[in-house]
Amino acid sequence: WLNARSTDNIKLPKLGSDNSSLGSNPWLTGFIESDGNFYCGFDLNPEGIAKIVKCYMRISQKRLYKLNSEIPEDKNSNLDIMEKIKEFLNVKNVNEIQRTKENYVELAYEVRTTKKESCDLLIDYLTTYPLFSSKLQDFLDWEKAHKIRKSKSYKTIEGTSELVSLKNSMNTKRTQFNWDSLDRFYC
């Protein structure tokens, strides 16, 4: 886009594909910043205690990179990168999903870290290559919820109360933001 619109003949070189391990750089962090989200959910029993706690991070990507393209589908698909993310996070499947948009249905791929070990891998990765947007705060709350899930401390009123508090401060329910992480932004 920039090269096509440059008026001073300065062109950015087109680089080849990066085939390095996803765990060796912050590329996946940027991908999560743009197309990932963190989820924590649970039901309450009659005593008000959480049961079946779910914590996962989800990344989705449209199936085809460019719609209505002359590019052959095998070269236009986002499946390869989603497979690499799946393998890196030790996730069982890349799921095919449909997202309903205003005027059409978009076919997409999705990776979810539903297993505890996949969540642990993600926590290790994001500790090394941190997020910097408001998703960092969602991640930190999600990480606490994941630890409550692993320790099974949600089976107490105190643990459930903390889960409720964390869930009610994540994603679109977040009302307080802290931008101190930008002081450590990659330079």
Short mmCIF file of N, CA and C in Angstrom, two decimals:
data_model
loop_
_atom_site.label_atom_id
_atom_site.label_comp_id
_atom_site.label_asym_id
_atom_site.label_seq_id
_atom_site.Cartn_x
_atom_site.Cartn_y
_atom_site.Cartn_z
N TRP A 1 0.83 -1.17 0.00
CA TRP A 1 0.00 0.00 0.00
C TRP A 1 0.88 1.24 0.00
N LEU A 2 1.85 1.29 0.92
CA LEU A 2 2.72 2.46 1.01
C LEU A 2 3.55 2.62 -0.26
N ASN A 3 4.12 1.54 -0.76
CA ASN A 3 4.92 1.62 -1.97
C ASN A 3 4.09 2.11 -3.16
N ALA A 4 2.85 1.68 -3.26
CA ALA A 4 1.99 2.08 -4.38
C ALA A 4 1.64 3.57 -4.33
N ARG A 5 1.69 4.16 -3.14
CA ARG A 5 1.28 5.55 -2.98
C ARG A 5 2.45 6.50 -2.74
N SER A 6 3.65 5.99 -2.72
CA SER A 6 4.83 6.82 -2.44
C SER A 6 5.04 7.84 -3.56
N THR A 7 5.24 9.09 -3.17
CA THR A 7 5.49 10.15 -4.15
C THR A 7 6.96 10.50 -4.26
N ASP A 8 7.76 9.98 -3.35
CA ASP A 8 9.19 10.33 -3.36
C ASP A 8 10.09 9.19 -3.81
N ASN A 9 9.51 8.16 -4.42
CA ASN A 9 10.24 7.00 -4.96
C ASN A 9 11.02 6.22 -3.91
N ILE A 10 10.71 6.41 -2.66
CA ILE A 10 11.30 5.58 -1.60
C ILE A 10 10.40 4.37 -1.45
N LYS A 11 10.97 3.20 -1.64
CA LYS A 11 10.19 1.96 -1.58
C LYS A 11 10.68 1.09 -0.43
N LEU A 12 9.74 0.48 0.25
CA LEU A 12 10.09 -0.48 1.28
C LEU A 12 10.35 -1.81 0.60
N PRO A 13 11.44 -2.50 0.96
CA PRO A 13 11.70 -3.79 0.31
C PRO A 13 10.71 -4.84 0.80
N LYS A 14 10.28 -5.69 -0.12
CA LYS A 14 9.41 -6.80 0.24
C LYS A 14 10.28 -7.93 0.77
N LEU A 15 10.00 -8.33 1.98
CA LEU A 15 10.78 -9.39 2.61
C LEU A 15 10.13 -10.74 2.35
N GLY A 16 10.91 -11.79 2.43
CA GLY A 16 10.39 -13.14 2.28
C GLY A 16 9.65 -13.56 3.54
N SER A 17 9.11 -14.75 3.51
CA SER A 17 8.40 -15.29 4.66
C SER A 17 9.36 -15.53 5.81
N ASP A 18 8.88 -15.24 7.01
CA ASP A 18 9.65 -15.52 8.22
C ASP A 18 9.33 -16.94 8.65
N ASN A 19 10.31 -17.82 8.59
CA ASN A 19 10.09 -19.22 8.97
C ASN A 19 10.68 -19.56 10.33
N SER A 20 11.00 -18.53 11.13
CA SER A 20 11.54 -18.80 12.46
C SER A 20 10.43 -19.35 13.37
N SER A 21 10.82 -19.95 14.45
CA SER A 21 9.88 -20.51 15.42
C SER A 21 9.01 -19.38 15.99
N LEU A 22 7.72 -19.66 16.16
CA LEU A 22 6.83 -18.64 16.74
C LEU A 22 7.27 -18.23 18.14
N GLY A 23 7.93 -19.12 18.84
CA GLY A 23 8.37 -18.81 20.20
C GLY A 23 9.65 -18.00 20.27
N SER A 24 10.23 -17.65 19.13
CA SER A 24 11.53 -16.96 19.13
C SER A 24 11.44 -15.44 18.95
N ASN A 25 10.22 -14.92 18.81
CA ASN A 25 10.08 -13.48 18.60
C ASN A 25 8.65 -13.06 18.96
N PRO A 26 8.38 -11.75 18.98
CA PRO A 26 7.05 -11.28 19.40
C PRO A 26 5.99 -11.24 18.31
N TRP A 27 6.21 -11.92 17.19
CA TRP A 27 5.23 -11.89 16.11
C TRP A 27 3.85 -12.33 16.59
N LEU A 28 3.77 -13.45 17.31
CA LEU A 28 2.48 -13.96 17.76
C LEU A 28 1.81 -12.97 18.71
N THR A 29 2.58 -12.25 19.50
CA THR A 29 2.01 -11.22 20.38
C THR A 29 1.25 -10.19 19.55
N GLY A 30 1.86 -9.73 18.47
CA GLY A 30 1.19 -8.76 17.61
C GLY A 30 -0.07 -9.33 16.99
N PHE A 31 -0.03 -10.60 16.64
CA PHE A 31 -1.19 -11.27 16.07
C PHE A 31 -2.32 -11.34 17.10
N ILE A 32 -1.97 -11.64 18.35
CA ILE A 32 -2.97 -11.68 19.43
C ILE A 32 -3.51 -10.28 19.69
N GLU A 33 -2.65 -9.26 19.65
CA GLU A 33 -3.11 -7.88 19.84
C GLU A 33 -4.21 -7.54 18.84
N SER A 34 -4.05 -7.98 17.60
CA SER A 34 -5.02 -7.58 16.58
C SER A 34 -6.20 -8.54 16.47
N ASP A 35 -5.99 -9.84 16.60
CA ASP A 35 -7.03 -10.81 16.29
C ASP A 35 -7.31 -11.83 17.40
N GLY A 36 -6.82 -11.59 18.60
CA GLY A 36 -7.05 -12.52 19.69
C GLY A 36 -7.92 -11.92 20.77
N ASN A 37 -8.47 -12.79 21.61
CA ASN A 37 -9.17 -12.31 22.80
C ASN A 37 -9.11 -13.37 23.89
N PHE A 38 -9.29 -12.92 25.12
CA PHE A 38 -9.23 -13.79 26.29
C PHE A 38 -10.63 -13.98 26.84
N TYR A 39 -10.92 -15.20 27.30
CA TYR A 39 -12.25 -15.54 27.76
C TYR A 39 -12.18 -16.29 29.08
N CYS A 40 -13.07 -15.95 29.98
CA CYS A 40 -13.26 -16.69 31.22
C CYS A 40 -14.76 -16.81 31.43
N GLY A 41 -15.23 -18.03 31.64
CA GLY A 41 -16.65 -18.25 31.85
C GLY A 41 -16.90 -19.41 32.80
N PHE A 42 -18.06 -19.38 33.43
CA PHE A 42 -18.41 -20.43 34.39
C PHE A 42 -19.89 -20.30 34.72
N ASP A 43 -20.43 -21.35 35.26
CA ASP A 43 -21.79 -21.33 35.80
C ASP A 43 -21.67 -21.38 37.31
N LEU A 44 -22.72 -20.95 37.99
CA LEU A 44 -22.76 -21.01 39.46
C LEU A 44 -23.74 -22.08 39.89
N ASN A 45 -23.37 -22.83 40.94
CA ASN A 45 -24.30 -23.81 41.49
C ASN A 45 -25.29 -23.08 42.42
N PRO A 46 -26.28 -23.77 42.99
CA PRO A 46 -27.28 -23.09 43.85
C PRO A 46 -26.67 -22.37 45.06
N GLU A 47 -25.48 -22.79 45.49
CA GLU A 47 -24.82 -22.13 46.63
C GLU A 47 -23.98 -20.92 46.20
N GLY A 48 -23.95 -20.64 44.90
CA GLY A 48 -23.19 -19.49 44.41
C GLY A 48 -21.71 -19.79 44.19
N ILE A 49 -21.37 -21.06 44.08
CA ILE A 49 -19.98 -21.48 43.85
C ILE A 49 -19.82 -21.81 42.36
N ALA A 50 -18.70 -21.38 41.79
CA ALA A 50 -18.43 -21.63 40.36
C ALA A 50 -18.26 -23.12 40.11
N LYS A 51 -18.69 -23.53 38.93
CA LYS A 51 -18.47 -24.91 38.50
C LYS A 51 -18.09 -24.87 37.02
N ILE A 52 -17.31 -25.84 36.61
CA ILE A 52 -16.85 -25.95 35.21
C ILE A 52 -16.34 -24.60 34.69
N VAL A 53 -15.21 -24.18 35.20
CA VAL A 53 -14.59 -22.92 34.79
C VAL A 53 -13.86 -23.11 33.47
N LYS A 54 -14.11 -22.21 32.54
CA LYS A 54 -13.44 -22.25 31.24
C LYS A 54 -12.59 -20.98 31.09
N CYS A 55 -11.36 -21.18 30.72
CA CYS A 55 -10.46 -20.06 30.43
C CYS A 55 -9.73 -20.40 29.13
N TYR A 56 -9.81 -19.53 28.17
CA TYR A 56 -9.07 -19.75 26.94
C TYR A 56 -8.77 -18.44 26.24
N MET A 57 -7.78 -18.51 25.37
CA MET A 57 -7.48 -17.42 24.45
C MET A 57 -7.89 -17.93 23.08
N ARG A 58 -8.51 -17.05 22.30
CA ARG A 58 -8.98 -17.43 20.98
C ARG A 58 -8.39 -16.48 19.94
N ILE A 59 -7.90 -17.05 18.85
CA ILE A 59 -7.46 -16.27 17.70
C ILE A 59 -8.28 -16.75 16.51
N SER A 60 -8.84 -15.81 15.76
CA SER A 60 -9.54 -16.21 14.54
C SER A 60 -9.01 -15.38 13.38
N GLN A 61 -9.15 -15.96 12.22
CA GLN A 61 -8.63 -15.34 11.00
C GLN A 61 -9.50 -15.80 9.83
N LYS A 62 -9.85 -14.87 8.95
CA LYS A 62 -10.67 -15.26 7.80
C LYS A 62 -9.95 -16.36 7.02
N ARG A 63 -10.75 -17.22 6.38
CA ARG A 63 -10.18 -18.39 5.70
C ARG A 63 -9.26 -17.99 4.55
N LEU A 64 -9.71 -17.07 3.73
CA LEU A 64 -8.91 -16.63 2.60
C LEU A 64 -8.33 -15.25 2.88
N TYR A 65 -7.07 -15.10 2.58
CA TYR A 65 -6.39 -13.83 2.80
C TYR A 65 -7.03 -12.72 1.98
N LYS A 66 -7.33 -13.02 0.74
CA LYS A 66 -7.90 -12.01 -0.16
C LYS A 66 -9.09 -12.64 -0.89
N LEU A 67 -10.29 -12.09 -0.68
CA LEU A 67 -11.48 -12.59 -1.36
C LEU A 67 -11.47 -12.20 -2.83
N ASN A 68 -12.18 -12.97 -3.63
CA ASN A 68 -12.30 -12.69 -5.07
C ASN A 68 -10.94 -12.47 -5.72
N SER A 69 -10.03 -13.34 -5.42
CA SER A 69 -8.66 -13.19 -5.91
C SER A 69 -8.37 -14.19 -7.01
N GLU A 70 -7.44 -13.82 -7.85
CA GLU A 70 -6.96 -14.73 -8.89
C GLU A 70 -5.92 -15.70 -8.32
N ILE A 71 -5.49 -15.45 -7.09
CA ILE A 71 -4.47 -16.28 -6.45
C ILE A 71 -5.08 -17.65 -6.15
N PRO A 72 -4.37 -18.74 -6.47
CA PRO A 72 -4.89 -20.07 -6.14
C PRO A 72 -5.15 -20.20 -4.64
N GLU A 73 -6.20 -20.92 -4.27
CA GLU A 73 -6.60 -21.00 -2.86
C GLU A 73 -5.48 -21.50 -1.96
N ASP A 74 -4.65 -22.45 -2.42
CA ASP A 74 -3.58 -22.97 -1.57
C ASP A 74 -2.53 -21.89 -1.25
N LYS A 75 -2.45 -20.83 -2.05
CA LYS A 75 -1.52 -19.74 -1.78
C LYS A 75 -2.24 -18.54 -1.14
N ASN A 76 -3.55 -18.62 -1.03
CA ASN A 76 -4.37 -17.51 -0.53
C ASN A 76 -4.97 -17.83 0.84
N SER A 77 -4.71 -19.00 1.36
CA SER A 77 -5.33 -19.46 2.60
C SER A 77 -4.53 -19.05 3.83
N ASN A 78 -5.25 -18.77 4.92
CA ASN A 78 -4.62 -18.49 6.21
C ASN A 78 -4.46 -19.75 7.05
N LEU A 79 -4.78 -20.91 6.48
CA LEU A 79 -4.70 -22.15 7.24
C LEU A 79 -3.28 -22.45 7.70
N ASP A 80 -2.27 -22.22 6.87
CA ASP A 80 -0.89 -22.54 7.26
C ASP A 80 -0.47 -21.83 8.54
N ILE A 81 -0.74 -20.53 8.62
CA ILE A 81 -0.33 -19.80 9.83
C ILE A 81 -1.15 -20.23 11.04
N MET A 82 -2.41 -20.54 10.83
CA MET A 82 -3.24 -21.01 11.95
C MET A 82 -2.76 -22.38 12.43
N GLU A 83 -2.31 -23.22 11.50
CA GLU A 83 -1.73 -24.52 11.87
C GLU A 83 -0.45 -24.33 12.69
N LYS A 84 0.38 -23.36 12.31
CA LYS A 84 1.61 -23.09 13.07
C LYS A 84 1.29 -22.62 14.47
N ILE A 85 0.29 -21.76 14.60
CA ILE A 85 -0.12 -21.29 15.94
C ILE A 85 -0.65 -22.46 16.75
N LYS A 86 -1.47 -23.31 16.14
CA LYS A 86 -2.02 -24.51 16.79
C LYS A 86 -0.89 -25.39 17.33
N GLU A 87 0.11 -25.65 16.50
CA GLU A 87 1.23 -26.50 16.91
C GLU A 87 2.03 -25.85 18.03
N PHE A 88 2.32 -24.56 17.90
CA PHE A 88 3.12 -23.87 18.92
C PHE A 88 2.43 -23.90 20.28
N LEU A 89 1.11 -23.72 20.30
CA LEU A 89 0.37 -23.68 21.56
C LEU A 89 -0.15 -25.05 21.99
N ASN A 90 0.21 -26.09 21.24
CA ASN A 90 -0.20 -27.46 21.55
C ASN A 90 -1.73 -27.57 21.68
N VAL A 91 -2.39 -27.03 20.67
CA VAL A 91 -3.85 -27.07 20.58
C VAL A 91 -4.21 -28.23 19.65
N LYS A 92 -5.32 -28.87 19.94
CA LYS A 92 -5.70 -30.06 19.18
C LYS A 92 -6.10 -29.76 17.74
N ASN A 93 -6.93 -28.73 17.50
CA ASN A 93 -7.49 -28.49 16.17
C ASN A 93 -7.47 -27.02 15.80
N VAL A 94 -7.43 -26.78 14.50
CA VAL A 94 -7.82 -25.49 13.95
C VAL A 94 -9.28 -25.69 13.54
N ASN A 95 -10.17 -24.94 14.14
CA ASN A 95 -11.60 -25.09 13.85
C ASN A 95 -12.02 -24.17 12.71
N GLU A 96 -12.92 -24.66 11.88
CA GLU A 96 -13.52 -23.83 10.85
C GLU A 96 -14.80 -23.25 11.44
N ILE A 97 -14.94 -21.93 11.33
CA ILE A 97 -16.10 -21.26 11.90
C ILE A 97 -16.73 -20.35 10.84
N GLN A 98 -17.93 -19.90 11.12
CA GLN A 98 -18.61 -18.92 10.28
C GLN A 98 -18.93 -17.71 11.14
N ARG A 99 -18.56 -16.53 10.65
CA ARG A 99 -18.87 -15.30 11.36
C ARG A 99 -19.88 -14.52 10.52
N THR A 100 -21.00 -14.19 11.13
CA THR A 100 -22.04 -13.44 10.42
C THR A 100 -21.70 -11.96 10.46
N LYS A 101 -21.51 -11.40 9.28
CA LYS A 101 -21.24 -9.98 9.13
C LYS A 101 -22.54 -9.31 8.68
N GLU A 102 -22.51 -8.00 8.50
CA GLU A 102 -23.73 -7.28 8.15
C GLU A 102 -24.35 -7.76 6.84
N ASN A 103 -23.52 -7.96 5.82
CA ASN A 103 -24.04 -8.31 4.50
C ASN A 103 -23.61 -9.68 3.99
N TYR A 104 -22.91 -10.45 4.80
CA TYR A 104 -22.42 -11.73 4.32
C TYR A 104 -21.98 -12.60 5.50
N VAL A 105 -21.67 -13.83 5.19
CA VAL A 105 -21.12 -14.76 6.18
C VAL A 105 -19.67 -15.01 5.81
N GLU A 106 -18.77 -14.77 6.76
CA GLU A 106 -17.34 -14.95 6.52
C GLU A 106 -16.90 -16.30 7.06
N LEU A 107 -16.23 -17.08 6.23
CA LEU A 107 -15.64 -18.34 6.66
C LEU A 107 -14.30 -18.02 7.29
N ALA A 108 -14.01 -18.66 8.43
CA ALA A 108 -12.79 -18.32 9.16
C ALA A 108 -12.22 -19.56 9.84
N TYR A 109 -10.99 -19.41 10.32
CA TYR A 109 -10.33 -20.41 11.13
C TYR A 109 -10.19 -19.87 12.55
N GLU A 110 -10.19 -20.79 13.52
CA GLU A 110 -10.08 -20.39 14.92
C GLU A 110 -9.19 -21.38 15.67
N VAL A 111 -8.36 -20.84 16.55
CA VAL A 111 -7.53 -21.64 17.46
C VAL A 111 -7.89 -21.19 18.87
N ARG A 112 -8.17 -22.17 19.75
CA ARG A 112 -8.49 -21.87 21.16
C ARG A 112 -7.57 -22.67 22.08
N THR A 113 -7.06 -22.00 23.10
CA THR A 113 -6.22 -22.68 24.08
C THR A 113 -7.09 -23.19 25.23
N THR A 114 -7.86 -24.22 25.00
CA THR A 114 -8.76 -24.72 26.04
C THR A 114 -8.05 -25.60 27.07
N LYS A 115 -7.00 -26.30 26.67
CA LYS A 115 -6.27 -27.18 27.60
C LYS A 115 -5.43 -26.33 28.55
N LYS A 116 -5.31 -26.80 29.78
CA LYS A 116 -4.51 -26.07 30.77
C LYS A 116 -3.06 -25.93 30.32
N GLU A 117 -2.49 -26.97 29.71
CA GLU A 117 -1.09 -26.88 29.28
C GLU A 117 -0.93 -25.89 28.13
N SER A 118 -1.93 -25.75 27.27
CA SER A 118 -1.87 -24.75 26.21
C SER A 118 -1.92 -23.34 26.79
N CYS A 119 -2.74 -23.16 27.80
CA CYS A 119 -2.81 -21.86 28.49
C CYS A 119 -1.47 -21.56 29.16
N ASP A 120 -0.85 -22.57 29.77
CA ASP A 120 0.46 -22.37 30.41
C ASP A 120 1.52 -21.98 29.38
N LEU A 121 1.51 -22.62 28.22
CA LEU A 121 2.44 -22.26 27.14
C LEU A 121 2.25 -20.81 26.73
N LEU A 122 0.99 -20.40 26.60
CA LEU A 122 0.69 -19.03 26.22
C LEU A 122 1.16 -18.05 27.29
N ILE A 123 0.95 -18.37 28.54
CA ILE A 123 1.40 -17.51 29.64
C ILE A 123 2.92 -17.35 29.59
N ASP A 124 3.64 -18.44 29.41
CA ASP A 124 5.10 -18.36 29.31
C ASP A 124 5.52 -17.47 28.14
N TYR A 125 4.87 -17.65 27.00
CA TYR A 125 5.21 -16.87 25.81
C TYR A 125 4.93 -15.38 26.04
N LEU A 126 3.73 -15.06 26.57
CA LEU A 126 3.37 -13.65 26.76
C LEU A 126 4.10 -13.00 27.93
N THR A 127 4.71 -13.79 28.77
CA THR A 127 5.59 -13.25 29.81
C THR A 127 6.91 -12.81 29.17
N THR A 128 7.37 -13.57 28.17
CA THR A 128 8.60 -13.22 27.45
C THR A 128 8.36 -12.11 26.45
N TYR A 129 7.25 -12.18 25.72
CA TYR A 129 6.92 -11.20 24.67
C TYR A 129 5.55 -10.59 25.02
N PRO A 130 5.53 -9.60 25.91
CA PRO A 130 4.26 -9.11 26.45
C PRO A 130 3.42 -8.31 25.46
N LEU A 131 2.14 -8.30 25.76
CA LEU A 131 1.18 -7.44 25.07
C LEU A 131 1.37 -6.01 25.58
N PHE A 132 0.89 -5.02 24.83
CA PHE A 132 1.03 -3.64 25.25
C PHE A 132 -0.27 -2.84 25.21
N SER A 133 -1.28 -3.34 24.54
CA SER A 133 -2.55 -2.61 24.48
C SER A 133 -3.35 -2.95 25.74
N SER A 134 -4.63 -2.58 25.74
CA SER A 134 -5.48 -2.94 26.88
C SER A 134 -5.63 -4.45 27.00
N LYS A 135 -5.25 -5.19 25.95
CA LYS A 135 -5.29 -6.66 26.05
C LYS A 135 -4.30 -7.17 27.08
N LEU A 136 -3.28 -6.39 27.40
CA LEU A 136 -2.37 -6.81 28.47
C LEU A 136 -3.14 -6.95 29.77
N GLN A 137 -3.99 -5.99 30.09
CA GLN A 137 -4.76 -6.07 31.33
C GLN A 137 -5.76 -7.22 31.28
N ASP A 138 -6.35 -7.46 30.11
CA ASP A 138 -7.23 -8.62 29.97
C ASP A 138 -6.45 -9.91 30.18
N PHE A 139 -5.24 -9.97 29.61
CA PHE A 139 -4.39 -11.15 29.78
C PHE A 139 -4.05 -11.36 31.25
N LEU A 140 -3.67 -10.29 31.97
CA LEU A 140 -3.29 -10.44 33.38
C LEU A 140 -4.47 -10.94 34.22
N ASP A 141 -5.68 -10.43 33.94
CA ASP A 141 -6.86 -10.93 34.65
C ASP A 141 -7.16 -12.38 34.25
N TRP A 142 -7.03 -12.68 32.97
CA TRP A 142 -7.26 -14.04 32.48
C TRP A 142 -6.25 -15.01 33.10
N GLU A 143 -4.99 -14.57 33.23
CA GLU A 143 -3.96 -15.42 33.84
C GLU A 143 -4.33 -15.74 35.29
N LYS A 144 -4.82 -14.75 36.03
CA LYS A 144 -5.25 -14.99 37.41
C LYS A 144 -6.42 -15.98 37.44
N ALA A 145 -7.36 -15.81 36.53
CA ALA A 145 -8.51 -16.73 36.45
C ALA A 145 -8.04 -18.14 36.13
N HIS A 146 -7.08 -18.25 35.22
CA HIS A 146 -6.52 -19.56 34.86
C HIS A 146 -5.87 -20.22 36.09
N LYS A 147 -5.15 -19.44 36.88
CA LYS A 147 -4.51 -20.00 38.08
C LYS A 147 -5.56 -20.45 39.10
N ILE A 148 -6.64 -19.70 39.22
CA ILE A 148 -7.74 -20.11 40.11
C ILE A 148 -8.34 -21.42 39.59
N ARG A 149 -8.50 -21.52 38.29
CA ARG A 149 -9.02 -22.74 37.67
C ARG A 149 -8.11 -23.93 37.96
N LYS A 150 -6.78 -23.73 37.76
CA LYS A 150 -5.85 -24.85 37.96
C LYS A 150 -5.80 -25.29 39.41
N SER A 151 -5.83 -24.33 40.33
CA SER A 151 -5.73 -24.67 41.76
C SER A 151 -7.06 -25.17 42.33
N LYS A 152 -8.13 -25.00 41.55
CA LYS A 152 -9.49 -25.36 41.96
C LYS A 152 -9.99 -24.54 43.16
N SER A 153 -9.34 -23.39 43.40
CA SER A 153 -9.79 -22.54 44.50
C SER A 153 -11.12 -21.86 44.19
N TYR A 154 -11.61 -22.00 42.96
CA TYR A 154 -12.94 -21.48 42.62
C TYR A 154 -14.04 -22.23 43.36
N LYS A 155 -13.70 -23.36 43.99
CA LYS A 155 -14.69 -24.17 44.70
C LYS A 155 -15.02 -23.60 46.08
N THR A 156 -14.50 -22.39 46.36
CA THR A 156 -14.83 -21.68 47.60
C THR A 156 -15.53 -20.38 47.24
N ILE A 157 -16.24 -19.81 48.20
CA ILE A 157 -16.90 -18.52 47.97
C ILE A 157 -15.87 -17.46 47.61
N GLU A 158 -14.71 -17.47 48.30
CA GLU A 158 -13.68 -16.46 48.03
C GLU A 158 -13.13 -16.61 46.61
N GLY A 159 -12.86 -17.85 46.20
CA GLY A 159 -12.34 -18.09 44.86
C GLY A 159 -13.35 -17.70 43.79
N THR A 160 -14.61 -18.06 44.01
CA THR A 160 -15.66 -17.68 43.06
C THR A 160 -15.81 -16.17 43.00
N SER A 161 -15.76 -15.49 44.15
CA SER A 161 -15.86 -14.03 44.17
C SER A 161 -14.75 -13.39 43.35
N GLU A 162 -13.54 -13.92 43.49
CA GLU A 162 -12.43 -13.38 42.71
C GLU A 162 -12.65 -13.63 41.22
N LEU A 163 -13.12 -14.83 40.86
CA LEU A 163 -13.42 -15.11 39.45
C LEU A 163 -14.46 -14.14 38.89
N VAL A 164 -15.52 -13.91 39.64
CA VAL A 164 -16.57 -12.99 39.20
C VAL A 164 -15.99 -11.60 38.99
N SER A 165 -15.16 -11.16 39.92
CA SER A 165 -14.54 -9.85 39.81
C SER A 165 -13.64 -9.76 38.57
N LEU A 166 -12.83 -10.79 38.35
CA LEU A 166 -11.95 -10.80 37.18
C LEU A 166 -12.75 -10.79 35.88
N LYS A 167 -13.75 -11.65 35.81
CA LYS A 167 -14.58 -11.74 34.60
C LYS A 167 -15.27 -10.41 34.32
N ASN A 168 -15.71 -9.74 35.37
CA ASN A 168 -16.44 -8.47 35.20
C ASN A 168 -15.53 -7.27 34.92
N SER A 169 -14.23 -7.52 34.82
CA SER A 169 -13.33 -6.41 34.48
C SER A 169 -12.60 -6.67 33.16
N MET A 170 -12.97 -7.74 32.47
CA MET A 170 -12.27 -8.10 31.23
C MET A 170 -13.02 -7.62 29.99
N ASN A 171 -12.22 -7.43 28.92
CA ASN A 171 -12.74 -7.17 27.58
C ASN A 171 -13.64 -5.93 27.58
N THR A 172 -14.85 -6.06 27.07
CA THR A 172 -15.72 -4.88 26.93
C THR A 172 -16.23 -4.36 28.27
N LYS A 173 -16.06 -5.13 29.33
CA LYS A 173 -16.48 -4.68 30.66
C LYS A 173 -15.39 -3.89 31.39
N ARG A 174 -14.22 -3.80 30.79
CA ARG A 174 -13.11 -3.08 31.42
C ARG A 174 -13.42 -1.59 31.47
N THR A 175 -13.26 -1.00 32.65
CA THR A 175 -13.48 0.44 32.81
C THR A 175 -12.21 1.15 33.29
N GLN A 176 -11.25 0.40 33.79
CA GLN A 176 -10.01 1.01 34.25
C GLN A 176 -8.86 0.50 33.40
N PHE A 177 -8.02 1.42 32.98
CA PHE A 177 -6.90 1.10 32.09
C PHE A 177 -5.61 1.60 32.71
N ASN A 178 -4.53 0.87 32.46
CA ASN A 178 -3.21 1.25 32.95
C ASN A 178 -2.26 1.08 31.78
N TRP A 179 -1.57 2.15 31.43
CA TRP A 179 -0.69 2.14 30.26
C TRP A 179 0.78 2.11 30.64
N ASP A 180 1.12 1.73 31.88
CA ASP A 180 2.52 1.67 32.32
C ASP A 180 3.34 0.73 31.46
N SER A 181 2.71 -0.27 30.86
CA SER A 181 3.45 -1.24 30.05
C SER A 181 4.12 -0.58 28.86
N LEU A 182 3.61 0.54 28.41
CA LEU A 182 4.22 1.22 27.26
C LEU A 182 5.62 1.75 27.57
N ASP A 183 5.95 1.90 28.86
CA ASP A 183 7.30 2.30 29.25
C ASP A 183 8.33 1.24 28.87
N ARG A 184 7.88 0.00 28.69
CA ARG A 184 8.77 -1.11 28.35
C ARG A 184 8.62 -1.55 26.90
N PHE A 185 7.99 -0.72 26.07
CA PHE A 185 7.75 -1.10 24.69
C PHE A 185 9.04 -1.37 23.96
N TYR A 186 9.03 -2.30 23.01
CA TYR A 186 10.21 -2.69 22.25
C TYR A 186 10.82 -1.46 21.57
N CYS A 187 12.10 -1.29 21.74
CA CYS A 187 12.78 -0.16 21.09
C CYS A 187 13.85 -0.67 20.14
#
